[in-house]
PDB file of C-alpha atoms in Angstrom:
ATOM      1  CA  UNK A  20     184.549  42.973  67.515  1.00  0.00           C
ATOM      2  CA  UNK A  21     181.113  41.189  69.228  1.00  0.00           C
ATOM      3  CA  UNK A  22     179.429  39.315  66.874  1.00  0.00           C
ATOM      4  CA  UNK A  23     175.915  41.200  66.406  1.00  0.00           C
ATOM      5  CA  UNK A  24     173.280  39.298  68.656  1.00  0.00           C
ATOM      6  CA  UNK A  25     169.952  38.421  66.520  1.00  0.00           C
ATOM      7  CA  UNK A  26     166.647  38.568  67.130  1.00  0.00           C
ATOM      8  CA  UNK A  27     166.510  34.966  68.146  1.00  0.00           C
ATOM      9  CA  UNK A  28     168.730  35.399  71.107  1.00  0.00           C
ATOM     10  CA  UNK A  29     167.064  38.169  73.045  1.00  0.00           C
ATOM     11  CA  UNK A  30     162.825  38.039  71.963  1.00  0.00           C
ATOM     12  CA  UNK A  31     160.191  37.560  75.005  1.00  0.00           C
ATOM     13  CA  UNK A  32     158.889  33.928  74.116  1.00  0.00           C
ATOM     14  CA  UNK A  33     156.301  34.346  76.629  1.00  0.00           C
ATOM     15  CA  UNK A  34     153.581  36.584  75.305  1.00  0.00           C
ATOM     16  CA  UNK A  35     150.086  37.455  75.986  1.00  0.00           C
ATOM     17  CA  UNK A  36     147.198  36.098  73.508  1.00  0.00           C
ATOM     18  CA  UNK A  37     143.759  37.631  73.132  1.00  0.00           C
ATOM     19  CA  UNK A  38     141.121  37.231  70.781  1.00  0.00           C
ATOM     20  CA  UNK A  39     138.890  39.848  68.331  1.00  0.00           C
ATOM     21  CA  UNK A  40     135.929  39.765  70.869  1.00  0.00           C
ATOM     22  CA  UNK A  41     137.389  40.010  74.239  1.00  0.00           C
ATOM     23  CA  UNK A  42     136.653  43.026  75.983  1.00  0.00           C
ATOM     24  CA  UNK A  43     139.577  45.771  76.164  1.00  0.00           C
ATOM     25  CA  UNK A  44     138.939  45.756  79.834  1.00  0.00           C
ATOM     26  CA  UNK A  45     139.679  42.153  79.902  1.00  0.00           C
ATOM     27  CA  UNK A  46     142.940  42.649  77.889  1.00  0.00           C
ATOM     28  CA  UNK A  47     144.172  45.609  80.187  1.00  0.00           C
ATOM     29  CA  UNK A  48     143.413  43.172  83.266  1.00  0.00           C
ATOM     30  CA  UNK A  49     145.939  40.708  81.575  1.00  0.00           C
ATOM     31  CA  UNK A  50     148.418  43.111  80.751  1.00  0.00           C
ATOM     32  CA  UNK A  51     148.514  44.228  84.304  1.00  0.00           C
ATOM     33  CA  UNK A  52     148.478  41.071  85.753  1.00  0.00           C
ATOM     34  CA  UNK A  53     151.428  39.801  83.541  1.00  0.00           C
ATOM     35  CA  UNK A  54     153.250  43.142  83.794  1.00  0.00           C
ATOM     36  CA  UNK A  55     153.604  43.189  79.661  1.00  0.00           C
ATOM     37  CA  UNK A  56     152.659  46.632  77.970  1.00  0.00           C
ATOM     38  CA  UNK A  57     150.796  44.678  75.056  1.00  0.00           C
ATOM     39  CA  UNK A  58     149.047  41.837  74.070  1.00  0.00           C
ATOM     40  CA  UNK A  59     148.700  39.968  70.769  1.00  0.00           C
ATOM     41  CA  UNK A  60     145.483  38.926  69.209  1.00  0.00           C
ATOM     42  CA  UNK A  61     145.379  36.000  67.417  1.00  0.00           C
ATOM     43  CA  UNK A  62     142.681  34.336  65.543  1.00  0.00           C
ATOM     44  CA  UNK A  63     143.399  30.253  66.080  1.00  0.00           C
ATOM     45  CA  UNK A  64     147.296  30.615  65.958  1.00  0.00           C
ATOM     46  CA  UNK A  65     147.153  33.429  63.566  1.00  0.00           C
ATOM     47  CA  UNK A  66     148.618  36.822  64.778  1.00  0.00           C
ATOM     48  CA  UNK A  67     146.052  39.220  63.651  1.00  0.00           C
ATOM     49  CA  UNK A  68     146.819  42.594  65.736  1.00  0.00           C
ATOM     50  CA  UNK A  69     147.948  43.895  68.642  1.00  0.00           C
ATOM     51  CA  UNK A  70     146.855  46.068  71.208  1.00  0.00           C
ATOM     52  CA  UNK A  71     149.516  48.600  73.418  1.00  0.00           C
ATOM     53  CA  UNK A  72     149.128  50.302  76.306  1.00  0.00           C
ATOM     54  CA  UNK A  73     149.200  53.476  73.999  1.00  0.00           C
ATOM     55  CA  UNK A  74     145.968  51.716  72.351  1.00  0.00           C
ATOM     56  CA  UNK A  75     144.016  51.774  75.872  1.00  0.00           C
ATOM     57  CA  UNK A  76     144.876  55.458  76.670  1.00  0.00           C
ATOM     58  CA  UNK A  77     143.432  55.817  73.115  1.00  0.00           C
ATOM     59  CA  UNK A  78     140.395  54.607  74.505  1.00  0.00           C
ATOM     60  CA  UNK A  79     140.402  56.499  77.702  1.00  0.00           C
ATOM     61  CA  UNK A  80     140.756  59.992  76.048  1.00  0.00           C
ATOM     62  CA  UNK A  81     137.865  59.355  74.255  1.00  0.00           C
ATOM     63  CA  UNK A  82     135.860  58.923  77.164  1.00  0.00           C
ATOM     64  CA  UNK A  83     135.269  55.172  75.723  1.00  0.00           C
ATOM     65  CA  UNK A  84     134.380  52.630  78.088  1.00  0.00           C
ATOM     66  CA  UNK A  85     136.913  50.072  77.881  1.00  0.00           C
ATOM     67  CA  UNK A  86     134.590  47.160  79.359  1.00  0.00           C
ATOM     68  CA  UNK A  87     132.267  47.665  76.878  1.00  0.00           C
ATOM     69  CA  UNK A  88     134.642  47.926  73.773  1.00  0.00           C
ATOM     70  CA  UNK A  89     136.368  44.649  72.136  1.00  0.00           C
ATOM     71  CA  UNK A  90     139.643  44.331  71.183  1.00  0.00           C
ATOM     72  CA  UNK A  91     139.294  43.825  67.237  1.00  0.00           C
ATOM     73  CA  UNK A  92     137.998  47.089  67.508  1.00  0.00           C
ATOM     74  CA  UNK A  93     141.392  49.228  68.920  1.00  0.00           C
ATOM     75  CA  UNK A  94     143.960  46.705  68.158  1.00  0.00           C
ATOM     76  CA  UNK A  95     146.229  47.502  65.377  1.00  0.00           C
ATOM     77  CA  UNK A  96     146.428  45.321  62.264  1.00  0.00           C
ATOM     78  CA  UNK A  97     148.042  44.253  60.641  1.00  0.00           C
ATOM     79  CA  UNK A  98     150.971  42.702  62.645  1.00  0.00           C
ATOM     80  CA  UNK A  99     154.653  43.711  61.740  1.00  0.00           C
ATOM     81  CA  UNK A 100     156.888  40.326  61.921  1.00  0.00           C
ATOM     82  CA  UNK A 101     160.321  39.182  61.800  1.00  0.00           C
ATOM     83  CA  UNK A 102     162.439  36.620  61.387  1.00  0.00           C
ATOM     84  CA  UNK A 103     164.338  35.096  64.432  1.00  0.00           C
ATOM     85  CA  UNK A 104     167.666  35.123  62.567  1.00  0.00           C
ATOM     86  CA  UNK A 105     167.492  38.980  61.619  1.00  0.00           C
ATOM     87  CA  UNK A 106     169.892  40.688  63.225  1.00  0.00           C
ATOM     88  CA  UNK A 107     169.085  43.492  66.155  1.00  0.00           C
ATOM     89  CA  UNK A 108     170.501  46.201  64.409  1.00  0.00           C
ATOM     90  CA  UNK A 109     167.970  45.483  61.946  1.00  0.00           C
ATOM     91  CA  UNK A 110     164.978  44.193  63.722  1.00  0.00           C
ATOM     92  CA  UNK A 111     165.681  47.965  65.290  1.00  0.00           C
ATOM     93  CA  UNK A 112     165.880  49.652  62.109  1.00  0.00           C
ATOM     94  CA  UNK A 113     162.737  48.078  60.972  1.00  0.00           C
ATOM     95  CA  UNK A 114     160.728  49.543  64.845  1.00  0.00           C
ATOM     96  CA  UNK A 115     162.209  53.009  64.452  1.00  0.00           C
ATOM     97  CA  UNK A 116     161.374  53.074  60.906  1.00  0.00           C
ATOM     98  CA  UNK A 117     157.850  51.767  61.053  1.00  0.00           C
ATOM     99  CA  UNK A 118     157.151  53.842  64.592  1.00  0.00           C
ATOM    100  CA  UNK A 119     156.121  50.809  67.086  1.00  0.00           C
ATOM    101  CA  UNK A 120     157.604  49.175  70.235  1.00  0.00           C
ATOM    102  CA  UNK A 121     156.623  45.428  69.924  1.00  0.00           C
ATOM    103  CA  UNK A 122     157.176  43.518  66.120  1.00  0.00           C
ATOM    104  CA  UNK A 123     155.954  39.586  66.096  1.00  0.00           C
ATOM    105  CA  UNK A 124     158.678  37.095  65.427  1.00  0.00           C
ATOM    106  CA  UNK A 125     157.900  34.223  63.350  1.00  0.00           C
ATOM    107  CA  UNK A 126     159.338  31.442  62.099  1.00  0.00           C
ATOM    108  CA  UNK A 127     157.254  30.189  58.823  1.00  0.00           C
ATOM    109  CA  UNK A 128     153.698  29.676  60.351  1.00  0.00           C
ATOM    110  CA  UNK A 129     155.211  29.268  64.103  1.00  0.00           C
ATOM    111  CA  UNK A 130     154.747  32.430  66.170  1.00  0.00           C
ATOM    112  CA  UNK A 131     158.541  31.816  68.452  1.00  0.00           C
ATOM    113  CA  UNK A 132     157.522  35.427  70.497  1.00  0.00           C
ATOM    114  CA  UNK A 133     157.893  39.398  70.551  1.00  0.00           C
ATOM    115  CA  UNK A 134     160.701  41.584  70.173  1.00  0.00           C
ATOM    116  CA  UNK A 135     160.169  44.370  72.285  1.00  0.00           C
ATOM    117  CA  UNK A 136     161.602  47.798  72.696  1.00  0.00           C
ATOM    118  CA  UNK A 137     162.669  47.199  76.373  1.00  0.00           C
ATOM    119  CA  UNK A 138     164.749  43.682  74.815  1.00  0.00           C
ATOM    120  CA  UNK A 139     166.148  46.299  72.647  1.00  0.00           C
ATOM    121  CA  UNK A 140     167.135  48.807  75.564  1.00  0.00           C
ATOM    122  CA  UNK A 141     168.187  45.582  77.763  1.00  0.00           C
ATOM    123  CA  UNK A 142     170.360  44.197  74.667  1.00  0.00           C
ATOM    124  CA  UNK A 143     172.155  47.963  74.107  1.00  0.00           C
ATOM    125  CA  UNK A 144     173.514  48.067  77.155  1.00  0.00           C
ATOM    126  CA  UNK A 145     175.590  45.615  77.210  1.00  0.00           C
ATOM    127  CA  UNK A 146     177.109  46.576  74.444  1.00  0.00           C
ATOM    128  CA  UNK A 147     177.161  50.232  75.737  1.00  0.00           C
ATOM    129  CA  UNK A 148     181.039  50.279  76.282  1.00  0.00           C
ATOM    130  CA  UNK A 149     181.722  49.515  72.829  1.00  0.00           C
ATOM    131  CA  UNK A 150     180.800  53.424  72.206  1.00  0.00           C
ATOM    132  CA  UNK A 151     181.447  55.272  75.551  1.00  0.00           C
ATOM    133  CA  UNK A 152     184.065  57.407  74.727  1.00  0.00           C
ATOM    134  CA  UNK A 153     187.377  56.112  76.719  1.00  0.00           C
ATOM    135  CA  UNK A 154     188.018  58.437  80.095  1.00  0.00           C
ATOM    136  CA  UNK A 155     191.369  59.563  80.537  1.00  0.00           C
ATOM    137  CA  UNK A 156     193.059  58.250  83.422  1.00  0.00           C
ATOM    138  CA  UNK A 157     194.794  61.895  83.960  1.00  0.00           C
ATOM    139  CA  UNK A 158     192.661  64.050  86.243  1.00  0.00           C
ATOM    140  CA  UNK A 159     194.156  66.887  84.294  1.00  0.00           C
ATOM    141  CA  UNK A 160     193.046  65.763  80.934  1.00  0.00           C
ATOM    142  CA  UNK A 161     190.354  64.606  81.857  1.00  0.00           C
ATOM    143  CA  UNK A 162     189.365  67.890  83.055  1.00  0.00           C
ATOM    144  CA  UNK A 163     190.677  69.232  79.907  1.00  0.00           C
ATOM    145  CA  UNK A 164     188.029  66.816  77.764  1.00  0.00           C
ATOM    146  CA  UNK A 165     184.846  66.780  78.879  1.00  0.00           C
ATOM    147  CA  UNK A 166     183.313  69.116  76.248  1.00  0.00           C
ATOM    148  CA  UNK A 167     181.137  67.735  73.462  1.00  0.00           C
ATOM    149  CA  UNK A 168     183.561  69.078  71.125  1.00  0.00           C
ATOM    150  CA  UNK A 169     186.293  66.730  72.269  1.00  0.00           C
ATOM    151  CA  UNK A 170     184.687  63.232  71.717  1.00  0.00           C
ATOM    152  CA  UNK A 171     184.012  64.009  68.064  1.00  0.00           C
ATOM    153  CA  UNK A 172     187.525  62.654  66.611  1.00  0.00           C
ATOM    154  CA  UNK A 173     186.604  59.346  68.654  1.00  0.00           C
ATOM    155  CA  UNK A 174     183.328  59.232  67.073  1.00  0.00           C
ATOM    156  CA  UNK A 175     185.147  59.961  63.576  1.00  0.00           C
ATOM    157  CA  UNK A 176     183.996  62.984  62.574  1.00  0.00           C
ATOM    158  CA  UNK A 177     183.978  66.928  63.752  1.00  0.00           C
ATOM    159  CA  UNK A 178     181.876  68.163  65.924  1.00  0.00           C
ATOM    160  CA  UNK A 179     178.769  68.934  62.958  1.00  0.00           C
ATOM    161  CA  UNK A 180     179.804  64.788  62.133  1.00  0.00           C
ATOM    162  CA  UNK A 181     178.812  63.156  65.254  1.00  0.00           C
ATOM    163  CA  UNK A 182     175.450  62.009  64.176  1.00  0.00           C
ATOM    164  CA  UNK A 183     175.776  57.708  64.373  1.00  0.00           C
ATOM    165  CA  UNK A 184     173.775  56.296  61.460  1.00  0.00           C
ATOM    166  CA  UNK A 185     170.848  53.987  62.360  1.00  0.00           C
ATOM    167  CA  UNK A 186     171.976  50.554  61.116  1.00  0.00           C
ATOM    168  CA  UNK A 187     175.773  51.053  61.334  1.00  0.00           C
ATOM    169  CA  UNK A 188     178.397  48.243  61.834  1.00  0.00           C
ATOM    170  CA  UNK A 189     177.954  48.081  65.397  1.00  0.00           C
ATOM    171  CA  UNK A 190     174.728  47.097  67.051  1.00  0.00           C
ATOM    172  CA  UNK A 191     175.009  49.810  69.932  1.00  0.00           C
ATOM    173  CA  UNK A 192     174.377  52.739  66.422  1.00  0.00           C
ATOM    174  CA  UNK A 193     170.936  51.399  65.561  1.00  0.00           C
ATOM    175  CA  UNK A 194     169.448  54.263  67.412  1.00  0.00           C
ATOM    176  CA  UNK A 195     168.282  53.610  70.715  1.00  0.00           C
ATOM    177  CA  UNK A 196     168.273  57.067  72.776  1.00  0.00           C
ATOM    178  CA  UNK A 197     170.044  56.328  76.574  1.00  0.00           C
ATOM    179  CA  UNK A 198     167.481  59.163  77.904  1.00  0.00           C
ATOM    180  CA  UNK A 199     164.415  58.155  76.645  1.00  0.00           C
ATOM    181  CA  UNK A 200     165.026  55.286  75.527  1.00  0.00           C
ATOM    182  CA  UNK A 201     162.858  55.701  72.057  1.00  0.00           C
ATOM    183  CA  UNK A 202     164.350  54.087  68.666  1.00  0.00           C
ATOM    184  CA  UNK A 203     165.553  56.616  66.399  1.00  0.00           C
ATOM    185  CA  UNK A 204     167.205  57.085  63.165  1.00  0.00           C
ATOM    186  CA  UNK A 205     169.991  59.238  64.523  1.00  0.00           C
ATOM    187  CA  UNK A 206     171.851  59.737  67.944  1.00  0.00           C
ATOM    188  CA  UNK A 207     174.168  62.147  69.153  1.00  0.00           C
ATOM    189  CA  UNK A 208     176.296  62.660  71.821  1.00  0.00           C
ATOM    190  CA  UNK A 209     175.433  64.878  74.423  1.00  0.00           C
ATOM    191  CA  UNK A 210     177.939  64.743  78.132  1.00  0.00           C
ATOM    192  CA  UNK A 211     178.877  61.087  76.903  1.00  0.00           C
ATOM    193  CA  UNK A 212     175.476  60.111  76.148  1.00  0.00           C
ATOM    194  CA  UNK A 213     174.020  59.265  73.088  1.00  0.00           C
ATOM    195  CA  UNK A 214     170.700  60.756  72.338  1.00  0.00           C
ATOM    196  CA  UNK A 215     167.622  61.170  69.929  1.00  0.00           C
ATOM    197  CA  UNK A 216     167.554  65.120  68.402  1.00  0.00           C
ATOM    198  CA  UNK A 217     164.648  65.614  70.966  1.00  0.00           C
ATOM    199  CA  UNK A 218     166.709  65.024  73.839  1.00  0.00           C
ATOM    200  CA  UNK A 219     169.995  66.903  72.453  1.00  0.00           C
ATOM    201  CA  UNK A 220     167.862  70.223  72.310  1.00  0.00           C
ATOM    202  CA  UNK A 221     166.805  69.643  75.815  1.00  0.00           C
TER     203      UNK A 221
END
């Protein structure tokens, strides 16, 4: 079996810093310009918040003006960190749990970088073979196993079992849906996918 990866071997260590007063507008102009879906505001080398892209559309459907509104004043505080030697699975755990896409990683006082939801995605597939259900080789049976019923015994369990526990022995279970993409507690497989309970229904 892979050795799980940690958070230390696949965080962004370049990240976008901001302060309390700049302007929102002057954030988004960053973000854009750096093609990153956040920044984080620190105070001297202090993480204090972070502001999303989800934070600016905040903004805009209140009919706010963004050049006129800092960023201490949307950001969200305070900041969710790690450690760099947590493991994935867990770092994972931690995002679906707490319901955000970007956690700080630190190391004592040192800020090392972000962990974000996309180095999550990236990470998951490479490790996606490790739970694709094998393909027969016989046209026939192949044929004969395609239905969602059939890839429960390789899952190990029936066809109610197949939910994979978040956090799991294997980092590909720590719930990262292959349709949207979104961290969640539980996948399932749906055509040899695994997905969140939103996009099984679908």
């Amino acid at each position: 079996m892979e050795s799980e990866l940690s958070v230390r071997d696949v965080l962004t260590t370049e990240y976008v810093g901001v302060s309390e007063s700049d302007s929102l507008l002057g954030a988004v102009r960053l973000m854009r310009g750096e093609r990153t879906s956040s920044v984080l505001v620190v105070r001297g080398s202090v993480p204090v918040g972070i502001v999303t892209e989800w934070d600016v559309l905040g903004v805009v459907a209140d009919e706010g003006n963004p050049a006129e509104t800092d960023v201490g004043d949307v950001m969200t505080t305070p900041v969710i960190s790690i450690g760099p030697d947590r493991s994935l699975s867990d770092a994972a755990t931690t995002m679906g749990r707490e319901n955000i896409r970007n956690v700080v990683v630190e190391d004592g006082e040192e800020v090392l970088g972000l962990l974000t939801q996309r180095d999550v995605i990236a990470a998951a597939g490479s490790f996606q073979g490790a739970v694709t259900p094998p393909r027969s080789t016989d046209p026939v049976a192949d044929t004969e196993h395609r239905t969602d019923e059939s890839v429960a015994p390789t899952l190990g369990g029936t066809a109610d079992e197949r939910a994979l526990p978040n956090g799991g022995d294997e980092y590909s279970t720590q719930g990262v849906c292959e349709t949207c993409g979104s961290l969640a507690d539980t996948l399932w497989d749906a055509n040899g996918q695994l997905v969140c309970s939103d996009c099984r229904t679908v």
